[in-house]
Amino acid sequence: MWKKVDIFMKINSLGYSIKQGLQNIVRNKFFSLASIATMIVCVLLFGTFYAIIVNFDHMVKNAEEGVAITVFFEKDLSDEQITMIGDQIRSKEEVADVVYVSAEEAWETYKNQYFAEDPSLADGFKEDNPLADSANYQVYMKDVEKQQQLVDELRATEGVRKVNSNQVAADTLSDFNRLLSYVTVGLIILLLAVAVFLIGNTINVGITVRREEIGIMKLIGATDMFVKAPFVFEGVIIGLAGAIIPLILLYVLYSQVVRFVMEKFQLLTGIISFLPAGEVFRVLVPVSICIGVGIGLIGGLFTTHKHLKV
Amino acid sequence: MIQLENVSKEYTPGNPAVTGIDLHIEKGEFVFIIGNSGAGKTTLFKLLLKELDPTSGTIRVAGRDLSQLKRRDIPAYRRNIGVVFQDFRLLKDRNVYENIAFAQRVVETPYRRIRREVPQILSTVGLAEKYLSKPGELSGGEQQRVAIARALVNKPDILMADEPTGNLDPQNAWEIMKLLEQANEDGTTIVVVTHNREIVDAMKKRVITLENGVVVSDVEEGGYIYED
């Protein structure tokens, strides 16, 4: 007499549950729309901050490349010793690039910078390079946060006379980047919590409206999963809609903003460089959809667990 | 089929709803459970459906001890019991066909079987032509027939009815009882909780009488012993 209950729902039950989930959304239009709207705001903010952060990060990386450490050598250091120091610096993980600048090159650069308008003024130094001791390594870093550590290490290296660095620029860039990340993460967590709560509330309204039906289902012999599935799907559908709509909006907005800024502020093109939309959305789309579906799933499972003692 | 041994249920300590119930219902029997309000009929009904667990004693259905049933086993157990209520408990927003199909969907019956079996059971209860009607468009008797069709469509071994004629006029009440009798003849064990003296007296079935949570009489081909 004991009829077997399959643990896994059959395909037609899955279709039935999805249909019921959609019906729940339509039945509770107001609450569903409120949840979708919250989700949209959430993903929109997440996407906006993400786009800002990755672009800022991209620009900082560009700027970091311009922040170099200059390493000068002790007088009378042989070429072999200089090469050895160069290899030593290159072998460090945080170092992106090391460029050797000879005393002659240093003087050329200096001349171009300061005597560009009247090169004849520099002619007096023709035979006597005032920067004779200025042969150096320009060290470019992968991550400016580790600059101070590297500077300290270099200062302690034998044969190194002096190390110049722009610590303030490095610190400001990395501090600002970190602050922006913290604020964003905090804001997103807060919004996601609100979204879970709202989706949960919407599903709860559906459960209340269908309490009698659920009671009948339980008495007839519905499994827990069968009773809960429509509500979980409801959450997932809301989450998915709440992720796809803002993604489309963000895509259009991002392309427009980038075009607008590049057109209106052509002077800044040297300083500001935006990532192409494809690169930003390659990460943003899967992450946002995962967030949407995840939030819907969490909201659905949490609410059915709490309110459906089946 | 159904066996209760010294079953007691207390909702709060010292306030027993049923006390020391011993019952044995054979496969294929038709049993009335009668008693005044508060006699413990509904508690007994809920204990048999495993909506409630007894405070003490053992309930066995088809040889299995209900107290040993895990939560995940309860749906499988309930699929063998059809349930009918006084207030029908139909889904008002769905038509007759969908109400019955709903019971099959819940137990994950393939669509093809649903399409075949729902019309069959509807003609058994005499509602083949009303399959598109909503419950609100049907009389009380018709709604109860839909409820019986829903209870029987999954071919349960036991059908339990709680005051199935409570909201019906005598003629409709008799039609419902005839349907239950027919199901019983087809092999379903029927347990009916009722107040309907006329029906109990006329049908000459086994009658179990509860009073203050205790079985006070259990008579084959019995009658209604209370004065209303």
Coordinates of C-alpha atoms in Angstrom, one line a residue:
Chain A
M1 CA 0.0 0.0 0.0
W2 CA 3.0 2.3 0.4
K3 CA 3.3 4.2 -2.8
K4 CA 6.7 5.4 -3.7
V5 CA 7.5 9.2 -3.7
D6 CA 10.3 10.2 -6.0
I7 CA 12.7 12.5 -4.3
F8 CA 13.5 14.2 -7.5
M9 CA 10.7 16.0 -9.1
K10 CA 9.7 14.9 -12.5
I11 CA 10.0 17.2 -15.5
N12 CA 6.3 18.0 -15.7
S13 CA 6.2 18.9 -12.0
L14 CA 9.1 21.2 -12.6
G15 CA 7.1 22.9 -15.4
Y16 CA 4.1 23.0 -13.1
S17 CA 6.1 24.7 -10.4
I18 CA 7.6 27.3 -12.7
K19 CA 4.1 28.1 -14.0
Q20 CA 2.8 28.4 -10.4
G21 CA 5.8 30.7 -9.6
L22 CA 4.9 32.9 -12.5
Q23 CA 1.2 32.9 -11.5
N24 CA 2.2 34.0 -7.9
I25 CA 4.1 36.9 -9.4
V26 CA 1.2 38.0 -11.5
R27 CA -1.2 37.5 -8.6
N28 CA 0.9 39.7 -6.3
K29 CA 1.7 42.3 -8.9
F30 CA 2.4 45.1 -6.5
F31 CA 4.8 43.2 -4.2
S32 CA 6.5 41.5 -7.1
L33 CA 7.1 44.9 -8.8
A34 CA 8.4 46.3 -5.6
S35 CA 10.8 43.4 -5.2
I36 CA 11.9 43.6 -8.9
A37 CA 12.4 47.4 -8.5
T38 CA 14.6 46.9 -5.4
M39 CA 16.6 44.2 -7.2
I40 CA 17.0 46.6 -10.1
V41 CA 18.3 49.4 -7.9
C42 CA 20.6 46.9 -6.2
V43 CA 22.1 45.6 -9.4
L44 CA 22.2 49.0 -11.0
L45 CA 24.2 50.4 -8.1
F46 CA 26.4 47.3 -8.0
G47 CA 27.0 47.6 -11.7
T48 CA 27.7 51.3 -11.6
F49 CA 30.1 51.0 -8.7
Y50 CA 31.7 48.0 -10.4
A51 CA 32.1 49.9 -13.6
I52 CA 33.6 52.9 -11.7
I53 CA 35.9 50.8 -9.7
V54 CA 37.3 48.7 -12.6
N55 CA 37.8 51.9 -14.6
F56 CA 39.4 53.7 -11.7
D57 CA 41.5 50.7 -11.1
H58 CA 42.5 50.7 -14.8
M59 CA 43.4 54.4 -14.6
V60 CA 45.3 53.9 -11.4
K61 CA 47.2 51.1 -13.0
N62 CA 48.0 53.4 -15.8
A63 CA 49.0 56.1 -13.4
E64 CA 51.1 53.7 -11.3
E65 CA 53.1 52.9 -14.4
G66 CA 54.1 56.5 -14.4
V67 CA 55.1 56.4 -10.7
A68 CA 58.7 55.2 -10.8
I69 CA 61.4 54.7 -8.2
T70 CA 64.8 56.1 -9.2
V71 CA 67.8 54.2 -7.9
F72 CA 71.2 56.0 -8.1
F73 CA 74.5 54.2 -7.6
E74 CA 77.7 54.8 -5.5
K75 CA 80.5 56.5 -7.4
D76 CA 82.9 54.3 -9.3
L77 CA 80.6 51.3 -9.5
S78 CA 81.6 48.9 -12.3
D79 CA 79.2 48.1 -15.1
E80 CA 79.0 44.5 -13.8
Q81 CA 78.0 45.7 -10.4
I82 CA 75.3 47.9 -11.9
T83 CA 74.0 45.0 -14.0
M84 CA 73.9 42.8 -10.9
I85 CA 71.9 45.4 -9.0
G86 CA 69.5 45.6 -12.0
D87 CA 69.0 41.8 -12.0
Q88 CA 68.4 41.9 -8.3
I89 CA 65.7 44.5 -8.7
R90 CA 64.1 42.7 -11.7
S91 CA 63.9 39.5 -9.7
K92 CA 61.4 41.0 -7.2
E93 CA 57.8 40.0 -7.6
E94 CA 56.3 43.5 -7.2
V95 CA 58.5 45.0 -9.9
A96 CA 56.9 45.4 -13.3
D97 CA 59.8 46.9 -15.2
V98 CA 63.3 48.2 -14.8
V99 CA 64.9 50.6 -17.2
Y100 CA 68.5 51.7 -17.1
V101 CA 69.1 55.4 -17.7
S102 CA 72.7 56.3 -18.4
A103 CA 74.1 59.7 -17.3
E104 CA 74.0 60.8 -20.9
E105 CA 70.4 59.9 -21.3
A106 CA 69.6 61.6 -18.0
W107 CA 71.2 64.8 -19.3
E108 CA 69.3 64.5 -22.6
T109 CA 66.0 64.2 -20.8
Y110 CA 66.9 67.1 -18.5
K111 CA 67.9 69.3 -21.4
N112 CA 64.7 68.5 -23.3
Q113 CA 62.7 69.4 -20.2
Y114 CA 64.4 72.6 -19.1
F115 CA 66.2 74.0 -22.1
A116 CA 63.7 73.1 -24.8
E117 CA 63.0 76.7 -25.6
D118 CA 66.7 77.7 -25.9
P119 CA 68.9 74.6 -26.5
S120 CA 71.9 76.9 -26.9
L121 CA 71.9 77.5 -23.1
A122 CA 72.8 73.8 -22.6
D123 CA 75.7 74.0 -24.9
G124 CA 78.0 75.3 -22.1
F125 CA 77.8 71.8 -20.5
K126 CA 78.6 70.0 -23.7
E127 CA 81.9 68.5 -22.6
D128 CA 81.1 68.3 -18.9
N129 CA 77.9 66.4 -18.1
P130 CA 76.6 68.0 -14.9
L131 CA 74.6 64.8 -14.3
A132 CA 77.7 62.6 -14.6
D133 CA 76.8 60.6 -11.5
S134 CA 73.1 60.3 -12.5
A135 CA 73.1 57.0 -14.1
N136 CA 70.1 55.2 -12.6
Y137 CA 67.5 52.5 -12.8
Q138 CA 63.9 53.6 -13.2
V139 CA 61.9 50.9 -11.4
Y140 CA 58.2 50.6 -12.3
M141 CA 55.9 48.7 -9.9
K142 CA 53.0 46.3 -10.4
D143 CA 51.4 47.5 -7.2
V144 CA 52.2 50.9 -5.7
E145 CA 51.0 49.8 -2.3
K146 CA 54.3 47.9 -1.9
Q147 CA 56.4 50.9 -2.9
Q148 CA 57.7 51.9 0.6
Q149 CA 58.8 48.3 1.3
L150 CA 60.7 48.2 -1.9
V151 CA 62.3 51.6 -1.3
D152 CA 63.5 50.4 2.1
E153 CA 65.0 47.2 0.6
L154 CA 66.7 49.1 -2.2
R155 CA 68.2 51.7 0.3
A156 CA 69.8 48.8 2.1
T157 CA 71.3 47.3 -1.0
E158 CA 75.0 47.5 -1.4
G159 CA 76.2 49.9 -4.1
V160 CA 73.0 52.0 -4.0
R161 CA 73.6 55.7 -3.1
K162 CA 70.2 57.1 -3.2
V163 CA 66.6 56.1 -3.9
N164 CA 64.0 58.7 -5.0
S165 CA 60.3 58.0 -4.9
N166 CA 57.0 59.8 -4.8
Q167 CA 55.5 58.1 -1.8
V168 CA 52.6 60.7 -1.5
A169 CA 51.3 60.0 -5.0
A170 CA 51.6 56.3 -4.5
D171 CA 49.8 56.4 -1.1
T172 CA 47.0 58.7 -2.3
L173 CA 46.2 56.4 -5.2
S174 CA 46.1 53.2 -3.2
D175 CA 44.3 54.8 -0.3
F176 CA 41.6 56.2 -2.5
N177 CA 41.2 52.9 -4.4
R178 CA 40.8 51.1 -1.1
L179 CA 38.3 53.6 0.4
L180 CA 36.1 53.4 -2.8
S181 CA 36.1 49.6 -2.6
Y182 CA 35.1 49.6 1.1
V183 CA 32.3 52.0 0.6
T184 CA 31.0 50.1 -2.4
V185 CA 31.1 46.7 -0.7
G186 CA 29.3 48.1 2.4
L187 CA 26.6 49.7 0.3
I188 CA 26.1 46.6 -1.8
I189 CA 25.8 44.3 1.2
L190 CA 23.2 46.7 2.7
L191 CA 21.2 46.8 -0.5
L192 CA 21.4 43.0 -1.0
A193 CA 20.1 42.5 2.6
V194 CA 17.1 44.8 1.7
A195 CA 16.5 42.8 -1.5
V196 CA 16.5 39.5 0.4
F197 CA 14.0 41.0 2.9
L198 CA 11.7 42.4 0.2
I199 CA 11.7 39.2 -2.0
G200 CA 11.1 37.2 1.2
N201 CA 8.2 39.5 2.0
T202 CA 6.7 39.1 -1.5
I203 CA 6.9 35.3 -1.3
N204 CA 5.4 35.4 2.2
V205 CA 2.4 37.3 0.8
G206 CA 2.0 34.6 -1.8
I207 CA 2.2 31.9 0.9
T208 CA -0.5 33.7 2.9
V209 CA -2.8 34.0 -0.1
R210 CA -2.4 30.3 -0.9
R211 CA -2.4 29.0 2.6
E212 CA -5.6 26.9 2.0
E213 CA -4.2 25.4 -1.2
I214 CA -1.0 24.6 0.6
G215 CA -3.0 22.9 3.4
I216 CA -4.8 20.8 0.8
M217 CA -1.6 19.9 -0.9
K218 CA -0.1 18.7 2.3
L219 CA -3.1 16.5 3.1
I220 CA -3.1 15.0 -0.4
G221 CA 0.6 14.0 0.0
A222 CA 2.6 16.7 -1.7
T223 CA 6.3 16.5 -0.9
D224 CA 8.0 19.4 0.8
M225 CA 9.8 20.2 -2.4
F226 CA 6.6 20.2 -4.4
V227 CA 5.0 22.7 -2.0
K228 CA 8.0 24.9 -1.8
A229 CA 9.2 24.9 -5.4
P230 CA 6.7 27.4 -6.8
F231 CA 7.7 30.0 -4.2
V232 CA 11.4 29.4 -4.7
F233 CA 10.9 29.8 -8.4
E234 CA 9.0 33.0 -7.8
G235 CA 12.1 34.3 -5.9
V236 CA 14.4 33.2 -8.7
I237 CA 12.3 34.7 -11.4
I238 CA 12.1 38.0 -9.5
G239 CA 15.9 38.0 -9.0
L240 CA 16.5 37.2 -12.6
A241 CA 14.3 39.9 -13.9
G242 CA 15.8 42.3 -11.4
A243 CA 19.3 41.5 -12.8
I244 CA 18.6 41.4 -16.5
I245 CA 16.7 44.7 -16.7
P246 CA 19.5 46.8 -15.0
L247 CA 22.2 45.1 -17.0
I248 CA 20.6 46.2 -20.3
L249 CA 20.2 49.7 -18.8
L250 CA 23.8 49.7 -17.6
Y251 CA 25.1 48.6 -21.0
V252 CA 23.4 51.4 -22.8
L253 CA 24.3 54.0 -20.1
Y254 CA 28.0 52.9 -20.0
S255 CA 28.5 53.2 -23.7
Q256 CA 26.8 56.6 -23.7
V257 CA 28.7 58.0 -20.8
V258 CA 32.1 56.8 -22.2
R259 CA 31.3 58.3 -25.6
F260 CA 30.0 61.5 -24.0
V261 CA 33.1 62.0 -21.8
M262 CA 35.5 61.2 -24.6
E263 CA 33.8 63.6 -26.9
K264 CA 33.3 66.5 -24.5
F265 CA 36.6 66.3 -22.7
Q266 CA 39.0 65.4 -25.4
L267 CA 41.8 67.1 -23.3
L268 CA 41.5 64.4 -20.7
T269 CA 42.0 61.5 -23.2
G270 CA 45.7 61.3 -22.1
I271 CA 44.8 61.0 -18.5
I272 CA 41.5 59.2 -18.6
S273 CA 41.2 55.9 -20.4
F274 CA 38.0 53.8 -20.1
L275 CA 37.8 50.1 -20.4
P276 CA 35.7 48.9 -23.4
A277 CA 32.1 47.9 -22.5
G278 CA 32.8 44.3 -23.5
E279 CA 35.6 44.0 -20.9
V280 CA 33.4 45.4 -18.1
F281 CA 30.3 43.4 -18.9
R282 CA 32.2 40.1 -19.4
V283 CA 32.5 40.0 -15.6
L284 CA 29.4 42.1 -14.7
V285 CA 26.8 40.0 -16.5
P286 CA 27.6 36.6 -14.9
V287 CA 28.2 38.2 -11.5
S288 CA 24.9 40.2 -11.6
I289 CA 22.9 37.2 -12.8
C290 CA 24.4 35.1 -10.1
I291 CA 23.6 37.8 -7.5
G292 CA 20.0 38.1 -8.8
V293 CA 19.4 34.4 -8.9
G294 CA 21.2 33.9 -5.6
I295 CA 19.3 36.6 -3.8
G296 CA 16.0 35.2 -5.2
L297 CA 17.0 31.7 -4.2
I298 CA 18.1 32.7 -0.7
G299 CA 14.9 34.8 -0.3
G300 CA 12.7 31.9 -1.5
L301 CA 14.4 29.2 0.5
F302 CA 14.6 31.3 3.7
T303 CA 10.9 32.3 3.5
T304 CA 9.5 28.9 2.6
H305 CA 11.6 27.4 5.4
K306 CA 10.3 29.9 7.9
H307 CA 6.7 30.1 6.8
L308 CA 6.0 26.6 5.3
K309 CA 6.1 24.1 8.0
V310 CA 5.2 21.3 5.7
Chain B
M1 CA -5.5 -1.9 8.1
I2 CA -5.8 0.6 10.9
Q3 CA -4.8 -0.3 14.4
L4 CA -4.7 1.9 17.5
E5 CA -3.3 0.7 20.8
N6 CA -3.9 2.6 23.9
V7 CA -3.7 5.9 22.1
S8 CA -3.9 9.1 24.1
K9 CA -3.5 12.8 23.0
E10 CA -3.1 15.7 25.3
Y11 CA -2.9 19.2 23.8
T12 CA -1.9 20.6 27.1
P13 CA -0.8 18.5 30.1
G14 CA -3.8 17.2 32.1
N15 CA -6.3 18.0 29.3
P16 CA -6.7 14.8 27.3
A17 CA -8.5 15.1 23.9
V18 CA -8.6 11.3 23.6
T19 CA -7.6 8.7 26.2
G20 CA -6.6 5.0 25.8
I21 CA -8.2 4.4 22.4
D22 CA -8.0 0.8 21.2
L23 CA -9.3 0.3 17.7
H24 CA -8.9 -2.2 14.9
I25 CA -10.3 -1.4 11.5
E26 CA -10.0 -4.1 8.8
K27 CA -9.2 -3.6 5.2
G28 CA -12.4 -3.0 3.2
E29 CA -14.5 -2.0 6.3
F30 CA -16.9 0.9 6.4
V31 CA -16.9 2.6 9.8
F32 CA -18.7 5.6 11.3
I33 CA -17.1 7.5 14.1
I34 CA -19.7 9.4 16.1
G35 CA -19.8 11.5 19.2
N36 CA -20.8 14.9 20.5
S37 CA -18.7 18.0 20.0
G38 CA -15.5 17.7 22.0
A39 CA -15.7 14.0 22.1
G40 CA -12.4 13.6 20.3
K41 CA -13.5 12.8 16.8
T42 CA -11.5 15.5 15.0
T43 CA -8.4 14.6 17.1
L44 CA -8.7 11.0 16.1
F45 CA -9.1 12.1 12.5
K46 CA -5.9 14.2 12.7
L47 CA -4.0 11.4 14.4
L48 CA -4.8 9.1 11.6
L49 CA -3.7 11.6 9.0
K50 CA -0.5 12.2 11.1
E51 CA -1.3 15.8 11.4
L52 CA -0.9 15.2 15.1
D53 CA 1.3 12.7 17.0
P54 CA -0.2 10.9 20.0
T55 CA 1.1 11.7 23.4
S56 CA 1.2 8.0 24.1
G57 CA 0.2 4.7 22.4
T58 CA 0.8 3.3 19.0
I59 CA -1.0 3.9 15.6
R60 CA -0.3 1.4 12.9
V61 CA -1.6 1.8 9.4
A62 CA -0.9 -1.1 6.9
G63 CA 1.5 -2.6 9.4
R64 CA 3.6 0.5 9.8
D65 CA 4.0 2.4 13.1
L66 CA 3.2 6.1 12.4
S67 CA 5.5 7.2 15.2
Q68 CA 8.4 5.7 13.2
L69 CA 7.6 7.7 10.1
K70 CA 10.2 10.3 9.3
R71 CA 9.0 13.7 8.1
R72 CA 10.0 12.9 4.5
D73 CA 7.9 9.7 4.6
I74 CA 4.7 11.5 5.5
P75 CA 3.7 12.5 1.9
A76 CA 4.1 8.8 0.8
Y77 CA 1.8 7.8 3.7
R78 CA -0.8 10.5 2.9
R79 CA -1.0 9.5 -0.7
N80 CA -2.7 6.3 0.4
I81 CA -5.5 8.2 2.2
G82 CA -8.2 10.2 0.5
V83 CA -9.6 13.0 2.6
V84 CA -13.1 14.7 2.4
F85 CA -14.1 17.6 4.6
Q86 CA -17.4 19.2 5.6
D87 CA -16.5 22.5 3.9
F88 CA -15.3 20.7 0.7
R89 CA -12.0 22.7 0.6
L90 CA -12.0 23.1 -3.2
L91 CA -9.8 25.6 -4.9
K92 CA -12.3 28.3 -5.8
D93 CA -10.2 29.9 -8.6
R94 CA -10.0 26.6 -10.5
N95 CA -12.7 24.6 -12.3
V96 CA -13.8 21.1 -11.5
Y97 CA -11.4 19.5 -13.8
E98 CA -8.4 21.5 -12.5
N99 CA -9.4 20.8 -8.9
I100 CA -9.2 17.0 -9.5
A101 CA -6.2 17.2 -11.7
F102 CA -4.5 19.2 -8.9
A103 CA -4.6 16.2 -6.6
Q104 CA -2.8 14.2 -9.3
R105 CA -0.3 16.9 -10.0
V106 CA 0.6 17.1 -6.4
V107 CA 1.5 13.4 -6.4
E108 CA 3.3 13.9 -9.7
T109 CA 1.1 11.8 -11.9
P110 CA 2.1 12.0 -15.6
Y111 CA -0.1 14.4 -17.7
R112 CA -1.3 11.6 -19.9
R113 CA -2.7 9.7 -17.0
I114 CA -4.3 12.9 -15.6
R115 CA -6.1 13.5 -18.9
R116 CA -7.4 9.9 -18.9
E117 CA -8.3 9.5 -15.2
V118 CA -10.0 12.8 -14.4
P119 CA -12.9 12.4 -16.8
Q120 CA -13.3 8.8 -15.6
I121 CA -13.7 9.8 -12.0
L122 CA -15.9 12.7 -12.9
S123 CA -18.4 10.4 -14.6
T124 CA -18.2 8.1 -11.6
V125 CA -19.4 11.0 -9.4
G126 CA -21.9 12.2 -12.1
L127 CA -20.3 15.5 -12.9
A128 CA -18.8 14.7 -16.3
E129 CA -20.7 17.6 -17.9
K130 CA -19.7 20.2 -15.3
Y131 CA -15.9 19.8 -15.6
L132 CA -15.5 23.5 -16.6
S133 CA -17.6 24.9 -13.8
K134 CA -16.0 26.7 -10.9
P135 CA -16.9 25.6 -7.4
G136 CA -18.9 28.7 -6.8
E137 CA -21.2 27.7 -9.7
L138 CA -22.0 24.3 -8.1
S139 CA -24.5 23.3 -5.4
G140 CA -23.2 22.0 -2.1
G141 CA -23.8 18.4 -3.1
E142 CA -22.0 18.9 -6.3
Q143 CA -19.0 20.5 -4.6
Q144 CA -18.8 17.6 -2.2
R145 CA -18.9 15.2 -5.1
V146 CA -16.0 17.0 -6.6
A147 CA -14.2 16.7 -3.3
I148 CA -14.9 12.9 -3.3
A149 CA -13.7 12.6 -6.8
R150 CA -10.5 14.4 -5.8
A151 CA -10.1 12.1 -2.8
L152 CA -10.6 9.0 -4.9
V153 CA -8.7 9.9 -8.1
N154 CA -5.4 8.7 -6.7
K155 CA -7.0 5.4 -5.8
P156 CA -6.3 5.5 -2.1
D157 CA -6.6 2.4 0.2
I158 CA -8.4 4.4 2.8
L159 CA -10.9 7.3 2.5
M160 CA -11.5 9.4 5.5
A161 CA -14.4 11.9 5.6
D162 CA -15.0 14.5 8.3
E163 CA -18.7 15.4 8.4
P164 CA -19.1 14.9 4.7
T165 CA -22.8 15.6 4.8
G166 CA -22.7 18.4 7.4
N167 CA -23.5 21.1 4.9
L168 CA -25.9 19.2 2.7
D169 CA -29.6 18.6 2.5
P170 CA -30.9 15.1 3.1
Q171 CA -31.1 14.2 -0.6
N172 CA -27.6 15.3 -1.4
A173 CA -26.4 13.7 1.8
W174 CA -27.7 10.4 0.6
E175 CA -26.1 10.8 -2.8
I176 CA -22.7 11.4 -1.1
M177 CA -23.1 8.3 1.1
K178 CA -24.0 6.2 -1.9
L179 CA -20.7 7.4 -3.6
L180 CA -18.8 6.4 -0.4
E181 CA -20.5 3.1 -0.3
Q182 CA -19.7 2.5 -3.9
A183 CA -16.0 3.3 -3.2
N184 CA -16.2 0.8 -0.3
E185 CA -17.6 -1.9 -2.6
D186 CA -14.6 -1.2 -4.9
G187 CA -12.3 -2.1 -2.0
T188 CA -11.6 1.2 -0.3
T189 CA -11.6 1.3 3.5
I190 CA -14.0 4.1 4.5
V191 CA -13.9 6.0 7.8
V192 CA -16.6 8.6 8.2
V193 CA -16.8 11.0 11.2
T194 CA -20.4 12.2 11.3
H195 CA -23.3 13.7 13.3
N196 CA -25.9 12.5 10.8
R197 CA -28.2 10.3 12.8
E198 CA -30.5 9.4 9.9
I199 CA -27.6 8.1 7.8
V200 CA -25.9 6.2 10.6
D201 CA -29.1 4.5 11.5
A202 CA -30.1 3.6 8.0
M203 CA -26.8 2.4 6.7
K204 CA -26.2 -0.3 9.3
K205 CA -22.5 -0.1 9.3
R206 CA -20.0 -0.4 12.1
V207 CA -20.4 2.5 14.5
I208 CA -17.7 3.6 17.0
T209 CA -18.9 6.1 19.6
L210 CA -16.6 8.5 21.4
E211 CA -17.5 10.3 24.6
N212 CA -15.0 12.6 26.3
G213 CA -12.1 11.2 24.4
V214 CA -12.9 7.6 25.2
V215 CA -14.5 4.8 23.0
V216 CA -17.8 4.0 24.8
S217 CA -19.2 1.7 22.2
D218 CA -18.1 -0.2 19.1
V219 CA -21.0 -2.0 17.4
E220 CA -21.2 -3.8 14.1
E221 CA -24.3 -2.7 12.2
G222 CA -24.8 -0.1 14.9
G223 CA -26.9 3.0 15.2
Y224 CA -26.7 6.5 16.5
I225 CA -27.0 6.3 20.3
Y226 CA -27.1 10.0 21.2
E227 CA -30.0 12.3 21.6
D228 CA -29.3 15.6 19.7

